[in-house]
Coordinates of C-alpha atoms in Angstrom, one line a residue:
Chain A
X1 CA 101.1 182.4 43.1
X2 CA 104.7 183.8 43.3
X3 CA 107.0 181.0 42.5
X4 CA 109.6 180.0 45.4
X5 CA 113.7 179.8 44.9
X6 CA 113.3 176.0 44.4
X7 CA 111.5 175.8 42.0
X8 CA 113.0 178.3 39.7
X9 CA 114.4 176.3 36.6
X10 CA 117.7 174.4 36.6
X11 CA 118.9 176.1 33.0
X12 CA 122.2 178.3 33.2
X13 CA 122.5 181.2 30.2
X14 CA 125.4 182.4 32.1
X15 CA 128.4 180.4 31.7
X16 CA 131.1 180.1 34.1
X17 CA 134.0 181.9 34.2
X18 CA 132.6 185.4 32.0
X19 CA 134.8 188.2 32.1
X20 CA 132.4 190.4 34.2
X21 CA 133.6 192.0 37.6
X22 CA 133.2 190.2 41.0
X23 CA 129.3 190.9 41.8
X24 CA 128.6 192.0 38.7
X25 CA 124.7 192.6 38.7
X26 CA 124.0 192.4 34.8
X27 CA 124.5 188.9 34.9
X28 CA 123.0 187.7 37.7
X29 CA 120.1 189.3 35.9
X30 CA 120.4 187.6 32.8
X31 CA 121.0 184.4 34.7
X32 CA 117.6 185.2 36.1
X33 CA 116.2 185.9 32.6
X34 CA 117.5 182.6 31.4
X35 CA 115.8 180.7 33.2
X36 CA 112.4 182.7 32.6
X37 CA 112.9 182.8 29.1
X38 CA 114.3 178.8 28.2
X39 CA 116.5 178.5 25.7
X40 CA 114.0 179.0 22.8
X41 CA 115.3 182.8 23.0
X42 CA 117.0 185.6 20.7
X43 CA 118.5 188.3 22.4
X44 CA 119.6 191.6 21.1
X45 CA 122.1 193.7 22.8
X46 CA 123.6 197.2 22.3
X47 CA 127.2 198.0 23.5
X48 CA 127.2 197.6 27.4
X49 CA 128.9 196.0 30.1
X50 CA 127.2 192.7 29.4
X51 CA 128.3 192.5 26.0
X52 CA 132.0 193.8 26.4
X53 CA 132.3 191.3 29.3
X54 CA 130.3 188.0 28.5
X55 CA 130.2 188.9 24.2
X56 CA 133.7 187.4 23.7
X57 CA 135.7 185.5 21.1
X58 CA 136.1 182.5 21.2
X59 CA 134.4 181.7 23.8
X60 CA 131.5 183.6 24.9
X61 CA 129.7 183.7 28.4
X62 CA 126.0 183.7 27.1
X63 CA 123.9 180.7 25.6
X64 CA 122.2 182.7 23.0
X65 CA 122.2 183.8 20.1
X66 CA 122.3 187.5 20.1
X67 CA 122.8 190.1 17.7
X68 CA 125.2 192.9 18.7
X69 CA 123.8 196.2 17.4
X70 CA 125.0 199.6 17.3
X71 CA 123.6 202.1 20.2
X72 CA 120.6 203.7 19.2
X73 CA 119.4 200.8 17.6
X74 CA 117.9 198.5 20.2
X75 CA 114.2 198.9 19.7
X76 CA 114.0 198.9 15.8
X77 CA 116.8 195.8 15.8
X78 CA 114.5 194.1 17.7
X79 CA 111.3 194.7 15.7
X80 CA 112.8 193.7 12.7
X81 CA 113.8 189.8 14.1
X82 CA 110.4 189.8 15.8
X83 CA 108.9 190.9 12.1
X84 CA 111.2 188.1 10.1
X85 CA 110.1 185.7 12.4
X86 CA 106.5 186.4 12.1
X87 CA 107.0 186.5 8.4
X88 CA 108.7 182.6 8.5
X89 CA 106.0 181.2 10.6
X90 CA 102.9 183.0 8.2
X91 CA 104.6 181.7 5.3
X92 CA 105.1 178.0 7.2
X93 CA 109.5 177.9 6.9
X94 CA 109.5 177.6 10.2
X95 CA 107.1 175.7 12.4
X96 CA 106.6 175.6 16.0
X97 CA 106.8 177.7 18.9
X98 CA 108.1 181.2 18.2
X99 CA 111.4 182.2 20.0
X100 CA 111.2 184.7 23.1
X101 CA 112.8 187.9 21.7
X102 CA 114.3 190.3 23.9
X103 CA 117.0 193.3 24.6
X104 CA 119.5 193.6 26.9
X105 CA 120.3 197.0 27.7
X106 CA 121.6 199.0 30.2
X107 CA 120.4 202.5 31.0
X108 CA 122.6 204.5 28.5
X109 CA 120.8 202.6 25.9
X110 CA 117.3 203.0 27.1
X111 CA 117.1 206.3 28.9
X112 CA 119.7 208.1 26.6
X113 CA 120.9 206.9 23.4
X114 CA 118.1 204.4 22.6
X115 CA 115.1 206.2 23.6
X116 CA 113.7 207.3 19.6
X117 CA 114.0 203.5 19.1
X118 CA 112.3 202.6 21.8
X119 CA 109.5 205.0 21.7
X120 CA 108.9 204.0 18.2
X121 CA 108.8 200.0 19.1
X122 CA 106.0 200.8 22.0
X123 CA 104.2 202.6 19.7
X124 CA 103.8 199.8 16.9
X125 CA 103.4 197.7 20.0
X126 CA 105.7 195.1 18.8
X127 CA 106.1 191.4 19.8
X128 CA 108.5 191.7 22.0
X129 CA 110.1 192.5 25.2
X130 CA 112.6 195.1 26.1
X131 CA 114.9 194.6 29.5
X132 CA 116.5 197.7 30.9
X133 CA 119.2 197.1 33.6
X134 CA 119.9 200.3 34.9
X135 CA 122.5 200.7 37.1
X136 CA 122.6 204.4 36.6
X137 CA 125.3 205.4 34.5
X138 CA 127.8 204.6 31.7
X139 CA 129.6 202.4 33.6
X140 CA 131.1 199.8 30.8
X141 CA 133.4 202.9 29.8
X142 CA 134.0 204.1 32.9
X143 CA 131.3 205.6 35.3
X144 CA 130.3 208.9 32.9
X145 CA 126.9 210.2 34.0
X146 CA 123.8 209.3 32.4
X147 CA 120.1 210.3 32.2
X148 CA 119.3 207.6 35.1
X149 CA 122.2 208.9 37.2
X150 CA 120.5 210.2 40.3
X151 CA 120.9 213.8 41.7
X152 CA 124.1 214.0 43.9
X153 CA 125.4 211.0 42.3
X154 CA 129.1 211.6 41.7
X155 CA 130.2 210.0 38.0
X156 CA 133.1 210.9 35.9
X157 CA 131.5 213.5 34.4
X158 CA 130.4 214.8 37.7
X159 CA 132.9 214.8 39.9
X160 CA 131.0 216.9 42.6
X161 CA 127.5 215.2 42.4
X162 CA 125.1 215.2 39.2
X163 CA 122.8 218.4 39.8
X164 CA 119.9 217.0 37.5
X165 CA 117.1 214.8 38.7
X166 CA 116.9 211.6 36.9
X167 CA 114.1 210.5 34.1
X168 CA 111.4 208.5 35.4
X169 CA 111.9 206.1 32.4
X170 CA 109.1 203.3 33.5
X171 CA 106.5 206.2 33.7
X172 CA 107.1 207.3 30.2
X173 CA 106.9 203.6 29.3
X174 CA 103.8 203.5 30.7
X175 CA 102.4 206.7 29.1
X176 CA 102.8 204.6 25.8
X177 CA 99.9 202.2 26.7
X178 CA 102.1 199.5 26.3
X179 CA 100.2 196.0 27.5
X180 CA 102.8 195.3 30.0
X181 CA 105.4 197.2 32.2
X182 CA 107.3 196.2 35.1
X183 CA 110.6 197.6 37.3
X184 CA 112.3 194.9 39.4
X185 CA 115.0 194.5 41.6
X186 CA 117.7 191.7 42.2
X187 CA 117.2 191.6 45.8
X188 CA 113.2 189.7 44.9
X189 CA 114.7 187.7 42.2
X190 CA 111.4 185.5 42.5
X191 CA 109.3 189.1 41.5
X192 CA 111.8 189.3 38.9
X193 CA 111.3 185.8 37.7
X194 CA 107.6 186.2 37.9
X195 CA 107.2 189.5 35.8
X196 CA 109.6 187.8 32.9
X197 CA 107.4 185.1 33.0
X198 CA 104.4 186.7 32.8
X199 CA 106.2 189.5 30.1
X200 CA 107.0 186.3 28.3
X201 CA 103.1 185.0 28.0
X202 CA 102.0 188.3 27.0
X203 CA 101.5 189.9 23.3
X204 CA 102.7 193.5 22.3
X205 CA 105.4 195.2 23.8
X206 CA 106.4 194.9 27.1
X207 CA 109.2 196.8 28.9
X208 CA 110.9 195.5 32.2
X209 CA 113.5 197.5 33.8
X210 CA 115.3 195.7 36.8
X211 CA 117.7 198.1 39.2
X212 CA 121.4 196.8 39.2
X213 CA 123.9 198.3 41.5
X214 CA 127.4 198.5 39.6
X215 CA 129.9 197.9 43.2
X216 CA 132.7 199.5 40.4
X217 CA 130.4 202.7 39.5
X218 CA 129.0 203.3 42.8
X219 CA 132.4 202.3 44.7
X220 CA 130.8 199.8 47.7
X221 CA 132.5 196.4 48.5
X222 CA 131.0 193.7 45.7
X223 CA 129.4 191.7 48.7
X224 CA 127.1 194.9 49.5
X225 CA 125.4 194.7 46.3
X226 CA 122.2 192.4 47.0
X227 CA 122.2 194.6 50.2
X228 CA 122.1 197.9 48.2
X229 CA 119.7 196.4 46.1
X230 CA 117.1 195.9 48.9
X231 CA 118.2 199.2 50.5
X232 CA 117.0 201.3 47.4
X233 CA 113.4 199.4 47.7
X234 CA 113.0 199.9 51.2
X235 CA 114.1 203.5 51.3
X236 CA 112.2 204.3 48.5
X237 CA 114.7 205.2 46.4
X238 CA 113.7 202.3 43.7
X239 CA 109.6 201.3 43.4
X240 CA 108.5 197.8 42.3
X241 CA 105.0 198.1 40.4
X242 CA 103.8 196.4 37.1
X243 CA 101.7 197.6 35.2
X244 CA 99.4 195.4 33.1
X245 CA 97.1 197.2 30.4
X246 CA 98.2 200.6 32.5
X247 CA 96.6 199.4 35.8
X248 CA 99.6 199.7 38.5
X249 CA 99.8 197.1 40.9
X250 CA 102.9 197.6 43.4
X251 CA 104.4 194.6 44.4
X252 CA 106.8 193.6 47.2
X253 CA 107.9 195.6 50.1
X254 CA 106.8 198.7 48.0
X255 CA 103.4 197.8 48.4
X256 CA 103.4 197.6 52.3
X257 CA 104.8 200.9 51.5
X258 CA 102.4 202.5 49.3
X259 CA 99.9 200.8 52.2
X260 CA 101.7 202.9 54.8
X261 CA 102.0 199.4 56.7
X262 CA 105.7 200.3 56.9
X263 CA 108.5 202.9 57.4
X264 CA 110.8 204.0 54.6
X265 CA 114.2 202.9 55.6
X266 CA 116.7 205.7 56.3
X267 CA 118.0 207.1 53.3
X268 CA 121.3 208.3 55.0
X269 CA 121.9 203.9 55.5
X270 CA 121.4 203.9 51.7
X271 CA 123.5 207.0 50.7
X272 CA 126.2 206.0 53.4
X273 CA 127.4 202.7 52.0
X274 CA 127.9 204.1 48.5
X275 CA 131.2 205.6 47.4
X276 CA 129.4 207.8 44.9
X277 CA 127.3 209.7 47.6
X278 CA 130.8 210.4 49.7
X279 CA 130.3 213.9 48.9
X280 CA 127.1 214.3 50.7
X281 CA 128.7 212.8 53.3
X282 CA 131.6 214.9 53.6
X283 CA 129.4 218.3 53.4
X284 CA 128.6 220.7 55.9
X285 CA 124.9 221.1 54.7
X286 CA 124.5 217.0 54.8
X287 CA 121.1 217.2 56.5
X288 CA 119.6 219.6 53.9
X289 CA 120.9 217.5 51.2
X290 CA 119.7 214.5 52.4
X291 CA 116.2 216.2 53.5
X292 CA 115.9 217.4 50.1
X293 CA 116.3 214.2 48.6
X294 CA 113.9 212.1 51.0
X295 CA 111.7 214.8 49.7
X296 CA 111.6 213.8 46.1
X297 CA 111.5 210.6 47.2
X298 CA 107.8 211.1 49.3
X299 CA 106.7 213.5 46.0
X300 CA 107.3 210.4 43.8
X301 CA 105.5 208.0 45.9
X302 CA 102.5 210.1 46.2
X303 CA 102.5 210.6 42.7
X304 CA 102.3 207.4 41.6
X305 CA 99.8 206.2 44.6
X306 CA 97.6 209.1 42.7
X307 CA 98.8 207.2 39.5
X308 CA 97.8 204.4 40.6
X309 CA 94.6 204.8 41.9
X310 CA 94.0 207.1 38.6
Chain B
X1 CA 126.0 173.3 23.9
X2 CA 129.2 173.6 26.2
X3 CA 131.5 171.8 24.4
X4 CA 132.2 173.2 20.6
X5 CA 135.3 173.5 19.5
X6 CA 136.4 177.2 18.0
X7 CA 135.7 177.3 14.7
X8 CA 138.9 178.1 12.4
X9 CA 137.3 179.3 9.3
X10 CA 134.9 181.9 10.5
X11 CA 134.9 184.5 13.6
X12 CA 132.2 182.7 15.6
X13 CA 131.9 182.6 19.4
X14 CA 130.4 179.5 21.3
X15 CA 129.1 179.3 25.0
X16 CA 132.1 177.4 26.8
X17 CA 133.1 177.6 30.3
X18 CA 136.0 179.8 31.2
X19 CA 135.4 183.2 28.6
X20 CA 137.5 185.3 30.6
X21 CA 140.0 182.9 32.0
X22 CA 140.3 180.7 35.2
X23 CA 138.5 183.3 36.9
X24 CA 139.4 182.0 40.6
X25 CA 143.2 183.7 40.2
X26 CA 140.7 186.7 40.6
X27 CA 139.9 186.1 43.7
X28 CA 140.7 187.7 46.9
X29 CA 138.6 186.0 50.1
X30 CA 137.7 182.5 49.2
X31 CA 134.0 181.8 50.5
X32 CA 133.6 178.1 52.4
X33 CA 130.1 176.6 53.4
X34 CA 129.7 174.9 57.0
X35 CA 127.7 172.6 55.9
X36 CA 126.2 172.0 59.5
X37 CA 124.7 175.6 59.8
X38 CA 123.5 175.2 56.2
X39 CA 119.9 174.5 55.9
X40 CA 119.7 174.5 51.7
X41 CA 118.0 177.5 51.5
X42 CA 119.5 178.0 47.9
X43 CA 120.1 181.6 48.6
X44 CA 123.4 181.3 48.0
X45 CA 122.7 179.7 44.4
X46 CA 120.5 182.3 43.3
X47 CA 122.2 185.0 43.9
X48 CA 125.4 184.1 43.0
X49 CA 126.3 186.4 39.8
X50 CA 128.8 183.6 38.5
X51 CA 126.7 180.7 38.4
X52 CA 129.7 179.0 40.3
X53 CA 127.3 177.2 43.0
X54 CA 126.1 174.0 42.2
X55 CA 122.5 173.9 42.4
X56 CA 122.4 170.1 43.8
X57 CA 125.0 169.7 46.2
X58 CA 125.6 173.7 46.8
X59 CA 129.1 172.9 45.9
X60 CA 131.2 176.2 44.9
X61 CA 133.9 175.7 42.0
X62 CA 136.8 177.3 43.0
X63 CA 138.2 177.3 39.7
X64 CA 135.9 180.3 38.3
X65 CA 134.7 181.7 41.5
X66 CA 135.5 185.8 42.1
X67 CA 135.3 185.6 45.3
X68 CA 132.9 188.6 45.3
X69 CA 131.4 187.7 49.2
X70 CA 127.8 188.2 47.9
X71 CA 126.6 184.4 49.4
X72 CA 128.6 185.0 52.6
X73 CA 126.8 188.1 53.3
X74 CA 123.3 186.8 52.2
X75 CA 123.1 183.6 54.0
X76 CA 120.6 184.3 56.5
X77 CA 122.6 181.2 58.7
X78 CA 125.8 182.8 58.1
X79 CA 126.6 179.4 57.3
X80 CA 129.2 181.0 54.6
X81 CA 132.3 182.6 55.9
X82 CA 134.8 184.2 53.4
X83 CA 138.7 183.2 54.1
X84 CA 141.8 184.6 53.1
X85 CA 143.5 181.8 51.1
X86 CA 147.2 181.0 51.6
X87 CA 149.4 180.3 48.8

């Protein structure tokens, strides 16, 4: 049974007063996390906005310890805490239950940088679990384009729109045969609770990538962002599924979806709020553009209703 | 967990309140709660990026809030209305 707001746990990771921007959505996630996870948890970061905003000196934003790595690192940082710890506990040093371990990473670390190190952890199907919050480009030094970044998605580094399709990162996770997989999205933080939880209670590798909306990347007031959150879902633009043992359940409005109980939302209403997507806006061929993009959009949900049912 | 002092000796970093500063002076539009439209639906509290509303009594601290408008514009009572705060 999906677990209601009130009864999420009352335990805060997040302390107040971080240095993070005004609706920042990596730490609403972690807040989220925190109370999936307890405090018996180790966390493992790479350089991101989470870290250069919450990972400060004296003080520091986040009640855990976490290890700050270099970038690539992530996935084989990780394996070796999960390895020491098992290695304590089989030798009886420590005693107990063993701590949650877990990344924090946003997309340049995962779909870029990171990806060797991650590809190698889901292959030795290690102990632990690795959180992706993608909010679709490099934003901690300033909005640069990544492999997430959507097509037409104007960065830094594309000033006129990124020309590329994005990677489908959770379907290559999921081609590893990894025991448990799952893409959330802070607009269901319940669904986001839920797949930590059950990430938490499972053995092996598991890889959870939630969808965080950057209002300083994608240029929309900070109050928007819950509402761009649930925009992506509904449009189709972001799917929620899990995947347990490779069998894809959708969850949330993305199963009424995948059900064809209901509509996709507009996509214009989701590419119209977002400063990024002004140059779509602003172009003659608007309607082509935006056709061509609710078209990838329909190819990706039949796809993985075909995956799916595969 | 809150409340360790810095230590002198080595570069450590403890959770404490406050890691960037008084975070309110960031603040723009200061959300307030009518608590007479409010039926504690806890959105507000869950969503809040800052962790500035009190679970309990849905109390917002002022001190670290950012003003970002995300509980105003979720509260399906539009019990939250954000204000521009004089001086």
């Amino acid at each position: 049974m999906a677990t209601s707001i009130k009864d999420l746990p009352r335990d805060e990771v997040v302390m107040k007063g971080h240095g993070a921007c005004a609706g920042c959505p990596s730490t609403l996630a972690l807040r989220i996390a925190g109370k999936a996870f307890g405090p018996n948890a180790v966390c493992v970061m790479t350089p991101s906005c989470t870290v250069a905003s919450l990972g400060l000196i004296p003080k520091a934003a986040y009640d855990y310890p976490i290890l700050n790595v270099c970038f690539a690192t992530a996935g084989s940082s990780a394996s070796g805490i999960v390895y020491a710890y098992e290695s304590l506990y089989k030798k009886g040093k420590l005693t107990g239950e063993m701590p949650t371990v877990f990344t924090w990473i946003g997309d340049g670390g995962t779909y870029d940088i990171g990806l060797q190190a991650i590809s190698a952890a889901a292959e030795r199907n290690d102990n632990y679990i690795f959180i992706c919050y993608n909010n679709e480009a490099y934003s901690n030094t300033g909005v640069q384009r990544s492999g997430a970044t959507p097509k037409f998605a104007a960065t830094t580094t594309t000033p006129q729109g990124k020309m590329e399709d994005k990677k489908n990162m959770p379907l290559l996770m999921l081609d590893h045969q990894i025991p448990y997989l799952a893409t959330a999205s802070l607009a269901y933080p319940t669904d986001f609770y839920d797949k930590l939880v059950k990430a938490k209670n499972t053995r092996g590798f598991k890889y959870i990538e939630v969808f965080a909306p950057c209002c300083t990347g994608w240029k929309f007031p900070s109050s928007d962002m819950i509402r761009i959150s649930r925009m992506a879902v509904t449009s189709g633009a972001w799917l929620l599924y899990e995947a347990e043992n490779g069998k894809i359940k959708f969850n949330g409005p993305t199963a009424k979806i995948m059900e064809g109980k209901v509509e996709l939302s507009p996509l214009e209403d989701y590419f119209s709020c977002q400063g990024r997507f002004a140059s779509i806006n602003r172009a003659a061929n608007k309607e082509e553009i935006i056709a061509e993009a609710k078209n990838k959009i329909l190819a990706d949900i039949e796809f993985m209703k075909k995956r799916a049912a595969f | 967990m809150a409340n360790k002092i810095y230590d002198e000796k080595y570069p450590v970093s403890y959770p404490m309140h406050g890691a960037g500063g008084k975070t309110g002076d960031w603040r723009l539009l200061t959300p307030r709660i009518d608590r007479e439209k409010c039926s504690k639906c806890m959105l507000c509290w869950v969503y809040c990026p800052d962790a500035v509303i009190d679970r309990e009594t849905l109390e917002i601290d002022y001190e670290y809030c950012k003003g970002c408008g995300i509980c105003a514009r979720e509260c399906p009572r539009k019990a939250i209305v954000m204000i521009r705060e004089e001086e």
